[in-house]
mmCIF file of C-alpha atoms and ligand atoms in Angstrom:
data_model
loop_
_atom_site.group_PDB
_atom_site.id
_atom_site.type_symbol
_atom_site.label_atom_id
_atom_site.label_comp_id
_atom_site.label_asym_id
_atom_site.label_seq_id
_atom_site.Cartn_x
_atom_site.Cartn_y
_atom_site.Cartn_z
ATOM 1 C CA MET A 118 -18.041 -1.017 -11.988
ATOM 2 C CA ASN A 119 -18.516 -3.402 -9.443
ATOM 3 C CA THR A 120 -17.103 -2.801 -5.841
ATOM 4 C CA PHE A 121 -14.149 -4.943 -6.253
ATOM 5 C CA VAL A 122 -12.812 -3.107 -9.597
ATOM 6 C CA LYS A 123 -13.664 0.166 -7.851
ATOM 7 C CA THR A 124 -11.288 -1.034 -5.170
ATOM 8 C CA VAL A 125 -8.583 -2.121 -7.543
ATOM 9 C CA GLU A 126 -8.701 1.194 -9.139
ATOM 10 C CA ALA A 127 -8.189 3.212 -5.842
ATOM 11 C CA TYR A 128 -5.510 0.777 -4.688
ATOM 12 C CA LYS A 129 -3.293 1.139 -7.938
ATOM 13 C CA GLN A 130 -2.885 4.830 -6.436
ATOM 14 C CA GLY A 131 -0.730 3.634 -3.922
ATOM 15 C CA ALA A 132 -0.186 0.244 -2.093
ATOM 16 C CA ARG A 133 -2.679 0.601 0.866
ATOM 17 C CA THR A 134 -4.277 -2.324 3.050
ATOM 18 C CA MET A 135 -7.745 -3.314 1.963
ATOM 19 C CA PRO A 136 -10.893 -1.982 3.208
ATOM 20 C CA GLY A 137 -12.464 -3.520 6.542
ATOM 21 C CA ARG A 138 -15.544 -5.339 5.047
ATOM 22 C CA TYR A 139 -13.110 -7.766 3.325
ATOM 23 C CA TYR A 140 -12.186 -9.009 6.637
ATOM 24 C CA THR A 141 -15.764 -9.022 8.391
ATOM 25 C CA SER A 142 -18.298 -9.382 5.729
ATOM 26 C CA ALA A 143 -20.102 -12.421 5.205
ATOM 27 C CA ASP A 144 -20.832 -11.054 1.348
ATOM 28 C CA VAL A 145 -17.473 -10.894 0.822
ATOM 29 C CA GLN A 146 -16.960 -14.451 2.108
ATOM 30 C CA HIS A 147 -19.687 -15.637 -0.142
ATOM 31 C CA GLU A 148 -18.064 -13.831 -3.005
ATOM 32 C CA GLU A 149 -14.697 -15.551 -2.089
ATOM 33 C CA GLN A 150 -16.405 -18.706 -2.383
ATOM 34 C CA GLU A 151 -17.247 -18.565 -5.625
ATOM 35 C CA LYS A 152 -14.217 -16.460 -7.109
ATOM 36 C CA ILE A 153 -11.745 -18.249 -5.053
ATOM 37 C CA TRP A 154 -12.477 -21.413 -3.167
ATOM 38 C CA ARG A 155 -14.812 -22.909 -5.994
ATOM 39 C CA ARG A 156 -12.538 -21.871 -8.734
ATOM 40 C CA GLN A 157 -8.754 -21.877 -7.664
ATOM 41 C CA TRP A 158 -6.557 -24.861 -7.337
ATOM 42 C CA ILE A 159 -6.618 -25.640 -3.419
ATOM 43 C CA SER A 160 -3.850 -27.092 -1.729
ATOM 44 C CA VAL A 161 -5.105 -29.887 0.487
ATOM 45 C CA GLY A 162 -2.445 -32.388 1.653
ATOM 46 C CA ARG A 163 0.312 -34.502 0.898
ATOM 47 C CA THR A 164 -0.136 -37.494 -1.464
ATOM 48 C CA ALA A 165 1.426 -39.907 1.066
ATOM 49 C CA GLU A 166 -1.437 -39.234 3.581
ATOM 50 C CA LEU A 167 -3.488 -41.432 1.062
ATOM 51 C CA ALA A 168 -1.020 -44.169 0.747
ATOM 52 C CA SER A 169 -3.086 -47.052 -0.145
ATOM 53 C CA PRO A 170 -5.969 -47.911 -2.494
ATOM 54 C CA ALA A 171 -9.326 -47.200 -0.588
ATOM 55 C CA ASP A 172 -7.765 -44.700 1.902
ATOM 56 C CA TYR A 173 -9.967 -41.659 1.930
ATOM 57 C CA ARG A 174 -10.449 -38.221 3.626
ATOM 58 C CA THR A 175 -13.466 -35.565 3.524
ATOM 59 C CA VAL A 176 -12.440 -32.024 2.965
ATOM 60 C CA GLU A 177 -14.565 -28.841 2.986
ATOM 61 C CA ILE A 178 -13.869 -26.154 0.282
ATOM 62 C CA GLY A 179 -15.888 -23.317 -0.596
ATOM 63 C CA GLY A 180 -19.053 -24.744 1.000
ATOM 64 C CA GLU A 181 -18.631 -28.181 -0.327
ATOM 65 C CA SER A 182 -17.823 -31.213 0.980
ATOM 66 C CA LEU A 183 -15.429 -33.548 -1.082
ATOM 67 C CA ILE A 184 -14.069 -37.133 -0.794
ATOM 68 C CA VAL A 185 -10.550 -37.503 -1.748
ATOM 69 C CA LEU A 186 -9.591 -41.192 -2.222
ATOM 70 C CA ARG A 187 -6.869 -43.504 -3.869
ATOM 71 C CA ASP A 188 -8.953 -45.865 -6.196
ATOM 72 C CA GLN A 189 -8.149 -49.618 -6.592
ATOM 73 C CA GLN A 190 -5.827 -48.437 -9.605
ATOM 74 C CA GLY A 191 -3.796 -46.189 -7.035
ATOM 75 C CA LYS A 192 -5.086 -43.094 -8.713
ATOM 76 C CA LEU A 193 -6.189 -40.287 -6.519
ATOM 77 C CA ARG A 194 -9.531 -38.973 -7.264
ATOM 78 C CA ALA A 195 -11.877 -36.232 -5.466
ATOM 79 C CA PHE A 196 -15.424 -36.464 -5.743
ATOM 80 C CA PHE A 197 -18.478 -34.209 -4.181
ATOM 81 C CA ASN A 198 -19.719 -36.018 -1.336
ATOM 82 C CA ILE A 199 -23.138 -36.498 -2.573
ATOM 83 C CA CYS A 200 -25.233 -39.327 -3.716
ATOM 84 C CA ARG A 201 -26.572 -39.349 -7.326
ATOM 85 C CA HIS A 202 -29.940 -40.648 -6.042
ATOM 86 C CA ARG A 203 -31.443 -37.998 -3.710
ATOM 87 C CA GLY A 204 -28.200 -36.141 -2.983
ATOM 88 C CA THR A 205 -27.368 -37.545 0.514
ATOM 89 C CA ARG A 206 -24.003 -36.903 2.063
ATOM 90 C CA LEU A 207 -21.990 -40.198 1.461
ATOM 91 C CA CYS A 208 -19.214 -40.221 4.201
ATOM 92 C CA THR A 209 -19.223 -38.545 7.139
ATOM 93 C CA GLY A 210 -15.973 -39.542 8.736
ATOM 94 C CA GLU A 211 -12.761 -37.376 8.466
ATOM 95 C CA ARG A 212 -10.555 -40.295 7.198
ATOM 96 C CA GLY A 213 -10.140 -43.907 7.111
ATOM 97 C CA ARG A 214 -10.081 -46.733 4.752
ATOM 98 C CA LEU A 215 -13.020 -47.793 2.786
ATOM 99 C CA SER A 216 -14.141 -50.975 1.705
ATOM 100 C CA GLU A 217 -14.083 -51.602 -2.195
ATOM 101 C CA THR A 218 -17.168 -49.469 -2.633
ATOM 102 C CA ILE A 219 -18.759 -46.405 -1.407
ATOM 103 C CA GLN A 220 -22.403 -47.350 -0.408
ATOM 104 C CA CYS A 221 -24.885 -44.550 0.438
ATOM 105 C CA PRO A 222 -26.571 -44.870 3.897
ATOM 106 C CA TYR A 223 -29.974 -43.754 2.571
ATOM 107 C CA HIS A 224 -31.279 -46.489 -0.158
ATOM 108 C CA ALA A 225 -27.890 -48.216 -0.839
ATOM 109 C CA TRP A 226 -26.710 -46.738 -4.042
ATOM 110 C CA THR A 227 -23.422 -48.142 -4.430
ATOM 111 C CA TYR A 228 -20.242 -46.498 -6.483
ATOM 112 C CA ALA A 229 -16.887 -47.915 -6.997
ATOM 113 C CA LEU A 230 -13.814 -45.983 -6.079
ATOM 114 C CA ASP A 231 -13.581 -44.548 -9.401
ATOM 115 C CA GLY A 232 -16.938 -43.119 -8.953
ATOM 116 C CA ARG A 233 -19.240 -45.487 -11.215
ATOM 117 C CA LEU A 234 -22.496 -46.431 -10.055
ATOM 118 C CA ILE A 235 -22.465 -49.954 -9.825
ATOM 119 C CA GLY A 236 -25.495 -50.822 -7.680
ATOM 120 C CA ALA A 237 -28.874 -48.995 -7.559
ATOM 121 C CA PRO A 238 -31.738 -51.185 -5.957
ATOM 122 C CA HIS A 239 -34.711 -51.522 -7.972
ATOM 123 C CA MET A 240 -33.669 -48.980 -10.587
ATOM 124 C CA HIS A 241 -33.745 -51.528 -13.180
ATOM 125 C CA GLU A 242 -37.395 -51.327 -13.169
ATOM 126 C CA VAL A 243 -37.151 -47.933 -14.143
ATOM 127 C CA GLU A 244 -37.268 -47.434 -18.116
ATOM 128 C CA GLY A 245 -34.397 -46.268 -19.524
ATOM 129 C CA PHE A 246 -32.277 -46.137 -16.527
ATOM 130 C CA GLN A 247 -28.480 -46.448 -16.882
ATOM 131 C CA LYS A 248 -26.246 -46.676 -14.104
ATOM 132 C CA ALA A 249 -23.671 -45.178 -16.568
ATOM 133 C CA ASP A 250 -25.561 -41.871 -16.427
ATOM 134 C CA TYR A 251 -25.097 -41.532 -12.590
ATOM 135 C CA PRO A 252 -21.353 -41.666 -11.629
ATOM 136 C CA LEU A 253 -20.387 -39.520 -8.631
ATOM 137 C CA HIS A 254 -19.545 -35.992 -9.664
ATOM 138 C CA GLN A 255 -15.762 -35.492 -9.793
ATOM 139 C CA ALA A 256 -13.620 -32.640 -8.868
ATOM 140 C CA ALA A 257 -10.261 -31.936 -10.527
ATOM 141 C CA LEU A 258 -7.146 -33.012 -8.662
ATOM 142 C CA ALA A 259 -3.463 -32.478 -9.349
ATOM 143 C CA GLU A 260 -0.535 -33.636 -7.860
ATOM 144 C CA TRP A 261 2.559 -31.593 -7.649
ATOM 145 C CA ASN A 262 5.859 -32.213 -5.586
ATOM 146 C CA GLY A 263 4.258 -34.625 -3.276
ATOM 147 C CA PHE A 264 1.302 -32.176 -2.718
ATOM 148 C CA TYR A 265 -2.089 -32.547 -3.906
ATOM 149 C CA PHE A 266 -4.534 -29.839 -5.117
ATOM 150 C CA VAL A 267 -8.233 -29.706 -5.880
ATOM 151 C CA ASN A 268 -10.351 -27.599 -8.205
ATOM 152 C CA LEU A 269 -14.294 -27.593 -7.897
ATOM 153 C CA ASP A 270 -14.641 -25.513 -11.177
ATOM 154 C CA ARG A 271 -16.454 -27.207 -13.891
ATOM 155 C CA GLU A 272 -13.735 -26.144 -16.269
ATOM 156 C CA PRO A 273 -10.589 -25.925 -14.201
ATOM 157 C CA GLN A 274 -7.726 -23.672 -15.460
ATOM 158 C CA PRO A 275 -5.187 -26.288 -16.538
ATOM 159 C CA PHE A 276 -2.807 -27.027 -13.152
ATOM 160 C CA ALA A 277 0.157 -27.424 -15.572
ATOM 161 C CA SER A 278 -0.263 -23.638 -16.954
ATOM 162 C CA VAL A 279 -1.188 -22.253 -13.414
ATOM 163 C CA PHE A 280 1.974 -23.721 -11.987
ATOM 164 C CA ALA A 281 4.073 -23.148 -14.549
ATOM 165 C CA PRO A 282 5.817 -19.996 -12.998
ATOM 166 C CA LEU A 283 7.367 -22.118 -10.375
ATOM 167 C CA GLY A 284 9.088 -23.975 -12.879
ATOM 168 C CA ASP A 285 11.785 -26.434 -11.343
ATOM 169 C CA ARG A 286 12.648 -23.793 -8.539
ATOM 170 C CA PHE A 287 11.777 -26.271 -5.897
ATOM 171 C CA ASP A 288 13.244 -29.521 -7.559
ATOM 172 C CA ARG A 289 16.507 -29.402 -5.493
ATOM 173 C CA PHE A 290 14.582 -29.498 -2.097
ATOM 174 C CA ASN A 291 13.469 -33.014 -2.862
ATOM 175 C CA LEU A 292 9.847 -32.141 -1.824
ATOM 176 C CA PRO A 293 8.057 -35.397 -3.454
ATOM 177 C CA ALA A 294 10.098 -37.455 -1.096
ATOM 178 C CA LEU A 295 9.997 -35.623 2.035
ATOM 179 C CA VAL A 296 7.875 -37.109 5.060
ATOM 180 C CA THR A 297 5.498 -35.388 7.428
ATOM 181 C CA VAL A 298 6.849 -35.876 10.931
ATOM 182 C CA ARG A 299 4.880 -33.135 13.011
ATOM 183 C CA ARG A 300 1.647 -31.481 12.547
ATOM 184 C CA ILE A 301 -0.079 -28.857 14.769
ATOM 185 C CA VAL A 302 -3.660 -27.412 14.193
ATOM 186 C CA TYR A 303 -4.482 -23.865 14.901
ATOM 187 C CA ASP A 304 -7.786 -22.075 15.471
ATOM 188 C CA VAL A 305 -7.227 -18.735 14.867
ATOM 189 C CA ARG A 306 -9.711 -15.783 15.481
ATOM 190 C CA ALA A 307 -8.523 -13.879 12.097
ATOM 191 C CA ASN A 308 -9.650 -13.671 8.714
ATOM 192 C CA TRP A 309 -7.831 -15.972 6.282
ATOM 193 C CA LYS A 310 -6.101 -13.238 4.411
ATOM 194 C CA LEU A 311 -4.856 -11.635 7.498
ATOM 195 C CA ILE A 312 -2.769 -14.622 8.086
ATOM 196 C CA MET A 313 -1.473 -14.792 4.305
ATOM 197 C CA GLN A 314 -0.521 -11.368 4.581
ATOM 198 C CA ASN A 315 1.315 -11.654 7.685
ATOM 199 C CA TYR A 316 3.533 -14.447 6.288
ATOM 200 C CA SER A 317 4.411 -12.446 3.564
ATOM 201 C CA GLU A 318 6.404 -9.645 5.128
ATOM 202 C CA CYS A 319 9.008 -9.651 8.005
ATOM 203 C CA LEU A 320 8.643 -5.901 8.955
ATOM 204 C CA HIS A 321 6.930 -7.320 11.939
ATOM 205 C CA CYS A 322 9.778 -9.935 12.859
ATOM 206 C CA PRO A 323 11.819 -7.415 15.284
ATOM 207 C CA THR A 324 8.820 -6.700 17.307
ATOM 208 C CA ILE A 325 6.690 -10.001 17.183
ATOM 209 C CA HIS A 326 9.440 -12.337 17.009
ATOM 210 C CA PRO A 327 12.262 -11.288 19.009
ATOM 211 C CA GLU A 328 14.061 -14.777 18.861
ATOM 212 C CA LEU A 329 13.452 -15.493 15.217
ATOM 213 C CA SER A 330 15.304 -12.165 14.167
ATOM 214 C CA THR A 331 18.309 -13.623 16.015
ATOM 215 C CA LYS A 332 18.459 -16.428 13.481
ATOM 216 C CA LEU A 333 16.818 -14.716 10.344
ATOM 217 C CA PRO A 334 17.692 -11.040 10.248
ATOM 218 C CA TYR A 335 14.473 -9.272 8.820
ATOM 219 C CA THR A 336 16.546 -7.101 6.460
ATOM 220 C CA SER A 337 18.496 -9.850 4.845
ATOM 221 C CA GLY A 338 17.566 -11.870 1.712
ATOM 222 C CA ALA A 339 15.417 -11.057 -1.340
ATOM 223 C CA ASN A 340 12.202 -11.748 -3.165
ATOM 224 C CA ASP A 341 12.457 -13.809 -6.501
ATOM 225 C CA LEU A 342 8.573 -13.883 -6.892
ATOM 226 C CA VAL A 343 7.060 -10.622 -6.812
ATOM 227 C CA GLU A 344 4.027 -10.471 -8.656
ATOM 228 C CA GLY A 345 0.866 -13.214 -9.393
ATOM 229 C CA ARG A 346 -0.177 -16.348 -7.654
ATOM 230 C CA PHE A 347 2.953 -17.210 -6.508
ATOM 231 C CA LEU A 348 5.057 -14.680 -4.016
ATOM 232 C CA GLY A 349 8.219 -14.909 -1.844
ATOM 233 C CA GLY A 350 11.631 -15.215 -1.447
ATOM 234 C CA TYR A 351 14.616 -16.075 0.961
ATOM 235 C CA MET A 352 16.191 -14.747 4.172
ATOM 236 C CA ASP A 353 19.794 -15.303 5.453
ATOM 237 C CA ILE A 354 20.211 -17.779 8.260
ATOM 238 C CA LYS A 355 22.596 -15.694 10.329
ATOM 239 C CA ALA A 356 25.785 -17.615 10.871
ATOM 240 C CA PRO A 357 27.126 -19.512 12.898
ATOM 241 C CA ASN A 358 23.598 -20.888 12.943
ATOM 242 C CA GLU A 359 22.947 -23.780 10.646
ATOM 243 C CA SER A 360 18.862 -23.362 10.811
ATOM 244 C CA ALA A 361 15.963 -21.840 11.932
ATOM 245 C CA THR A 362 15.842 -23.683 14.993
ATOM 246 C CA MET A 363 15.704 -22.848 18.881
ATOM 247 C CA THR A 364 19.364 -23.809 19.130
ATOM 248 C CA GLY A 365 20.551 -22.777 15.579
ATOM 249 C CA ARG A 366 21.674 -26.140 14.810
ATOM 250 C CA ALA A 367 20.487 -28.379 11.976
ATOM 251 C CA CYS A 368 17.808 -30.510 13.414
ATOM 252 C CA GLY A 369 17.907 -33.482 10.472
ATOM 253 C CA LEU A 370 19.835 -34.123 7.102
ATOM 254 C CA PRO A 371 19.757 -31.703 4.057
ATOM 255 C CA LEU A 372 16.459 -32.079 2.448
ATOM 256 C CA GLY A 373 18.090 -32.505 -1.129
ATOM 257 C CA ASN A 374 21.237 -31.427 -3.130
ATOM 258 C CA LEU A 375 21.505 -28.314 -1.618
ATOM 259 C CA SER A 376 24.303 -25.679 -2.518
ATOM 260 C CA ALA A 377 26.324 -23.917 0.133
ATOM 261 C CA GLU A 378 24.021 -20.789 -0.637
ATOM 262 C CA ASP A 379 21.110 -22.859 -0.112
ATOM 263 C CA ARG A 380 22.150 -24.117 3.198
ATOM 264 C CA ALA A 381 22.358 -20.504 4.578
ATOM 265 C CA ARG A 382 19.134 -19.372 3.634
ATOM 266 C CA GLY A 383 15.250 -20.154 4.527
ATOM 267 C CA TYR A 384 13.050 -19.800 1.532
ATOM 268 C CA TYR A 385 9.445 -18.618 2.302
ATOM 269 C CA TYR A 386 6.737 -18.712 -0.424
ATOM 270 C CA THR A 387 2.645 -18.141 -0.618
ATOM 271 C CA LEU A 388 0.904 -20.289 -3.268
ATOM 272 C CA PHE A 389 -2.308 -18.572 -3.974
ATOM 273 C CA PRO A 390 -4.769 -18.924 -2.235
ATOM 274 C CA SER A 391 -4.007 -20.626 0.743
ATOM 275 C CA MET A 392 -0.753 -22.459 0.852
ATOM 276 C CA MET A 393 2.631 -21.398 2.501
ATOM 277 C CA LEU A 394 5.664 -23.244 2.066
ATOM 278 C CA SER A 395 8.736 -22.628 4.035
ATOM 279 C CA LEU A 396 11.906 -24.247 3.195
ATOM 280 C CA HIS A 397 14.883 -24.756 5.252
ATOM 281 C CA PRO A 398 18.094 -26.636 4.718
ATOM 282 C CA ASP A 399 17.028 -29.125 6.821
ATOM 283 C CA TYR A 400 13.139 -29.309 7.064
ATOM 284 C CA ALA A 401 10.318 -27.910 5.437
ATOM 285 C CA VAL A 402 6.991 -26.433 7.118
ATOM 286 C CA TYR A 403 3.889 -26.793 4.732
ATOM 287 C CA TYR A 404 0.666 -24.591 5.892
ATOM 288 C CA THR A 405 -2.882 -24.543 4.465
ATOM 289 C CA VAL A 406 -5.234 -21.772 5.663
ATOM 290 C CA TRP A 407 -8.798 -22.835 5.990
ATOM 291 C CA PRO A 408 -11.576 -20.120 6.351
ATOM 292 C CA ARG A 409 -14.114 -20.993 9.012
ATOM 293 C CA THR A 410 -16.165 -17.441 9.082
ATOM 294 C CA PRO A 411 -15.056 -14.132 8.106
ATOM 295 C CA GLN A 412 -13.446 -13.608 11.375
ATOM 296 C CA GLU A 413 -12.167 -17.184 12.219
ATOM 297 C CA SER A 414 -9.972 -19.661 10.483
ATOM 298 C CA GLN A 415 -8.003 -22.647 10.929
ATOM 299 C CA VAL A 416 -4.430 -23.186 10.208
ATOM 300 C CA ILE A 417 -2.826 -26.961 9.544
ATOM 301 C CA CYS A 418 0.826 -26.758 10.028
ATOM 302 C CA ASP A 419 3.150 -29.586 9.077
ATOM 303 C CA TRP A 420 6.877 -30.242 9.337
ATOM 304 C CA MET A 421 8.486 -32.370 6.872
ATOM 305 C CA VAL A 422 12.108 -33.765 6.634
ATOM 306 C CA HIS A 423 14.341 -35.910 4.300
ATOM 307 C CA PRO A 424 12.765 -39.472 4.720
ATOM 308 C CA ASP A 425 15.940 -41.134 6.157
ATOM 309 C CA SER A 426 16.281 -37.951 8.701
ATOM 310 C CA PRO A 427 14.345 -39.457 11.317
ATOM 311 C CA GLN A 428 16.907 -42.551 11.628
ATOM 312 C CA SER A 429 20.108 -40.359 11.356
ATOM 313 C CA PRO A 430 22.092 -39.129 14.376
ATOM 314 C CA GLY A 431 21.375 -35.903 15.429
ATOM 315 C CA TYR A 432 17.915 -35.766 14.383
ATOM 316 C CA HIS A 433 15.998 -33.257 16.580
ATOM 317 C CA ILE A 434 12.758 -32.054 14.835
ATOM 318 C CA ALA A 435 11.495 -30.888 18.227
ATOM 319 C CA ASP A 436 14.084 -27.967 17.836
ATOM 320 C CA ALA A 437 12.284 -26.765 14.653
ATOM 321 C CA GLU A 438 8.902 -27.535 15.721
ATOM 322 C CA GLU A 439 9.139 -25.336 18.941
ATOM 323 C CA PHE A 440 10.913 -22.438 16.925
ATOM 324 C CA TRP A 441 7.849 -22.456 14.603
ATOM 325 C CA ASP A 442 5.229 -23.003 16.940
ATOM 326 C CA ARG A 443 6.251 -20.262 19.137
ATOM 327 C CA THR A 444 6.572 -17.709 15.849
ATOM 328 C CA ASN A 445 3.285 -19.335 14.653
ATOM 329 C CA ARG A 446 1.599 -18.352 17.992
ATOM 330 C CA GLN A 447 2.890 -14.929 18.087
ATOM 331 C CA ASP A 448 1.684 -14.471 14.598
ATOM 332 C CA TRP A 449 -1.671 -15.676 15.138
ATOM 333 C CA ASP A 450 -1.649 -13.569 18.456
ATOM 334 C CA ILE A 451 -1.056 -10.260 16.242
ATOM 335 C CA CYS A 452 -3.537 -11.496 13.272
ATOM 336 C CA GLN A 453 -6.158 -11.644 16.130
ATOM 337 C CA ARG A 454 -5.452 -8.166 17.312
ATOM 338 C CA SER A 455 -5.241 -7.022 13.662
ATOM 339 C CA GLN A 456 -8.714 -8.568 13.100
ATOM 340 C CA LEU A 457 -10.183 -6.590 16.125
ATOM 341 C CA GLY A 458 -8.832 -3.472 14.568
ATOM 342 C CA VAL A 459 -9.769 -3.645 11.098
ATOM 343 C CA ALA A 460 -13.488 -4.495 12.205
ATOM 344 C CA SER A 461 -13.331 -0.919 13.842
ATOM 345 C CA SER A 462 -15.656 1.658 11.944
ATOM 346 C CA ARG A 463 -12.803 4.084 12.439
ATOM 347 C CA TYR A 464 -10.430 1.702 10.388
ATOM 348 C CA VAL A 465 -9.626 2.999 6.956
ATOM 349 C CA PRO A 466 -6.829 1.525 4.462
ATOM 350 C CA GLY A 467 -3.459 2.496 5.653
ATOM 351 C CA PRO A 468 -0.197 2.879 3.515
ATOM 352 C CA TYR A 469 2.099 -0.111 3.253
ATOM 353 C CA SER A 470 5.867 0.507 3.260
ATOM 354 C CA PRO A 471 8.442 -0.846 0.732
ATOM 355 C CA ARG A 472 9.090 -3.758 3.314
ATOM 356 C CA GLU A 473 5.352 -4.623 2.692
ATOM 357 C CA SER A 474 5.879 -5.233 -1.153
ATOM 358 C CA MET A 475 4.824 -8.883 -0.669
ATOM 359 C CA PRO A 476 1.369 -8.494 1.268
ATOM 360 C CA ALA A 477 0.652 -5.664 -1.173
ATOM 361 C CA ALA A 478 1.369 -7.893 -4.181
ATOM 362 C CA TRP A 479 -0.726 -10.497 -2.644
ATOM 363 C CA ASP A 480 -3.548 -8.178 -2.012
ATOM 364 C CA ARG A 481 -3.490 -7.206 -5.698
ATOM 365 C CA GLU A 482 -3.476 -10.759 -6.828
ATOM 366 C CA TYR A 483 -6.273 -11.382 -4.633
ATOM 367 C CA LEU A 484 -8.484 -8.338 -5.950
ATOM 368 C CA ARG A 485 -7.745 -9.774 -9.451
ATOM 369 C CA GLN A 486 -9.198 -13.103 -8.602
ATOM 370 C CA MET A 487 -12.435 -11.441 -7.206
ATOM 371 C CA GLU A 488 -12.820 -9.281 -10.075
ATOM 372 C CA GLY A 489 -12.877 -12.326 -12.243
HETATM 373 FE FE1 FES B 54 -28.296 -42.261 -1.694
HETATM 374 FE FE2 FES B 54 -31.009 -42.866 -1.810
HETATM 375 S S1 FES B 54 -29.835 -40.790 -1.513
HETATM 376 S S2 FES B 54 -29.171 -43.942 -2.268
HETATM 377 FE FE1 FE B 55 5.630 -13.483 11.696
#
């Protein structure tokens, strides 16, 4: 029995936190690269960030560098960032606009934006050489509600079947049309899983987030996705507040065609492994978490609103930005303290309470994926 299976067995006896090595060990991180980051559908960004043909960005996932671009036909594609000649890294920039091709800086092999090799100096002198045999290595890419996801697996699980459990539950929030209006990037000295677990419960809210608790009572609401890759539910926005903002007032237009019930709630979901989505009546927050080392992560946090909101009277995204920026920093601070504690030789898994059923379910899903 491998160590992960043993952990799952022990864990099922009663929901307990995971052993310390999951938060500190380079071996576990290595295993995660293989079992999670190179196998799962990873949320990378919004399709609007690559709006025009030849727009590109690079992204690192599972120890690999990828180029994500929009090709001349308008299709989003992801390629491994390596030349088919002698393997050189093709793009070193973070983002920008390509010319109509990608040219390797070493010996000038040249690729069309759909990945075809179209130029390879002197290779016609090599008997049997066919350009068609050397396209860029492609990674799978899927678009969903204005977000895009990539998958490094050679035979990825079909995106549609993986995401089927979400069904049409977000349709009313108009996600494809939302525009990103703010971004904050946070460096957090904590393992990425502590960040996902922390997002998944509000038992800590009265102690860590006193202001948030006046707008979103931690005992309110219910979870509607309770097992598997997608987890979460809603909390009530306490009347007379209209939203989760510093002032309690709405900071923009409703995101979509929302019922009175939706207008009095915040919805909070984790999409395994590393996406978090917070939906409020008037704005959404989209997080992606990126492991750097076992003890360090980066969190990219985007605020999104209805496309007409920025021009509408009463628009005040800073009210929502400050609310979550403060809350986020309180969360990262406590995650960093957790990291210090779980690295201790005296740390052993502790019992989760019923108010922590979501982090417990998140851990179960994580361990299932690590078993695979
Ligand atoms: Fe890219 Fe030679 S390694 S052209
Ligand atoms: Fe929190």
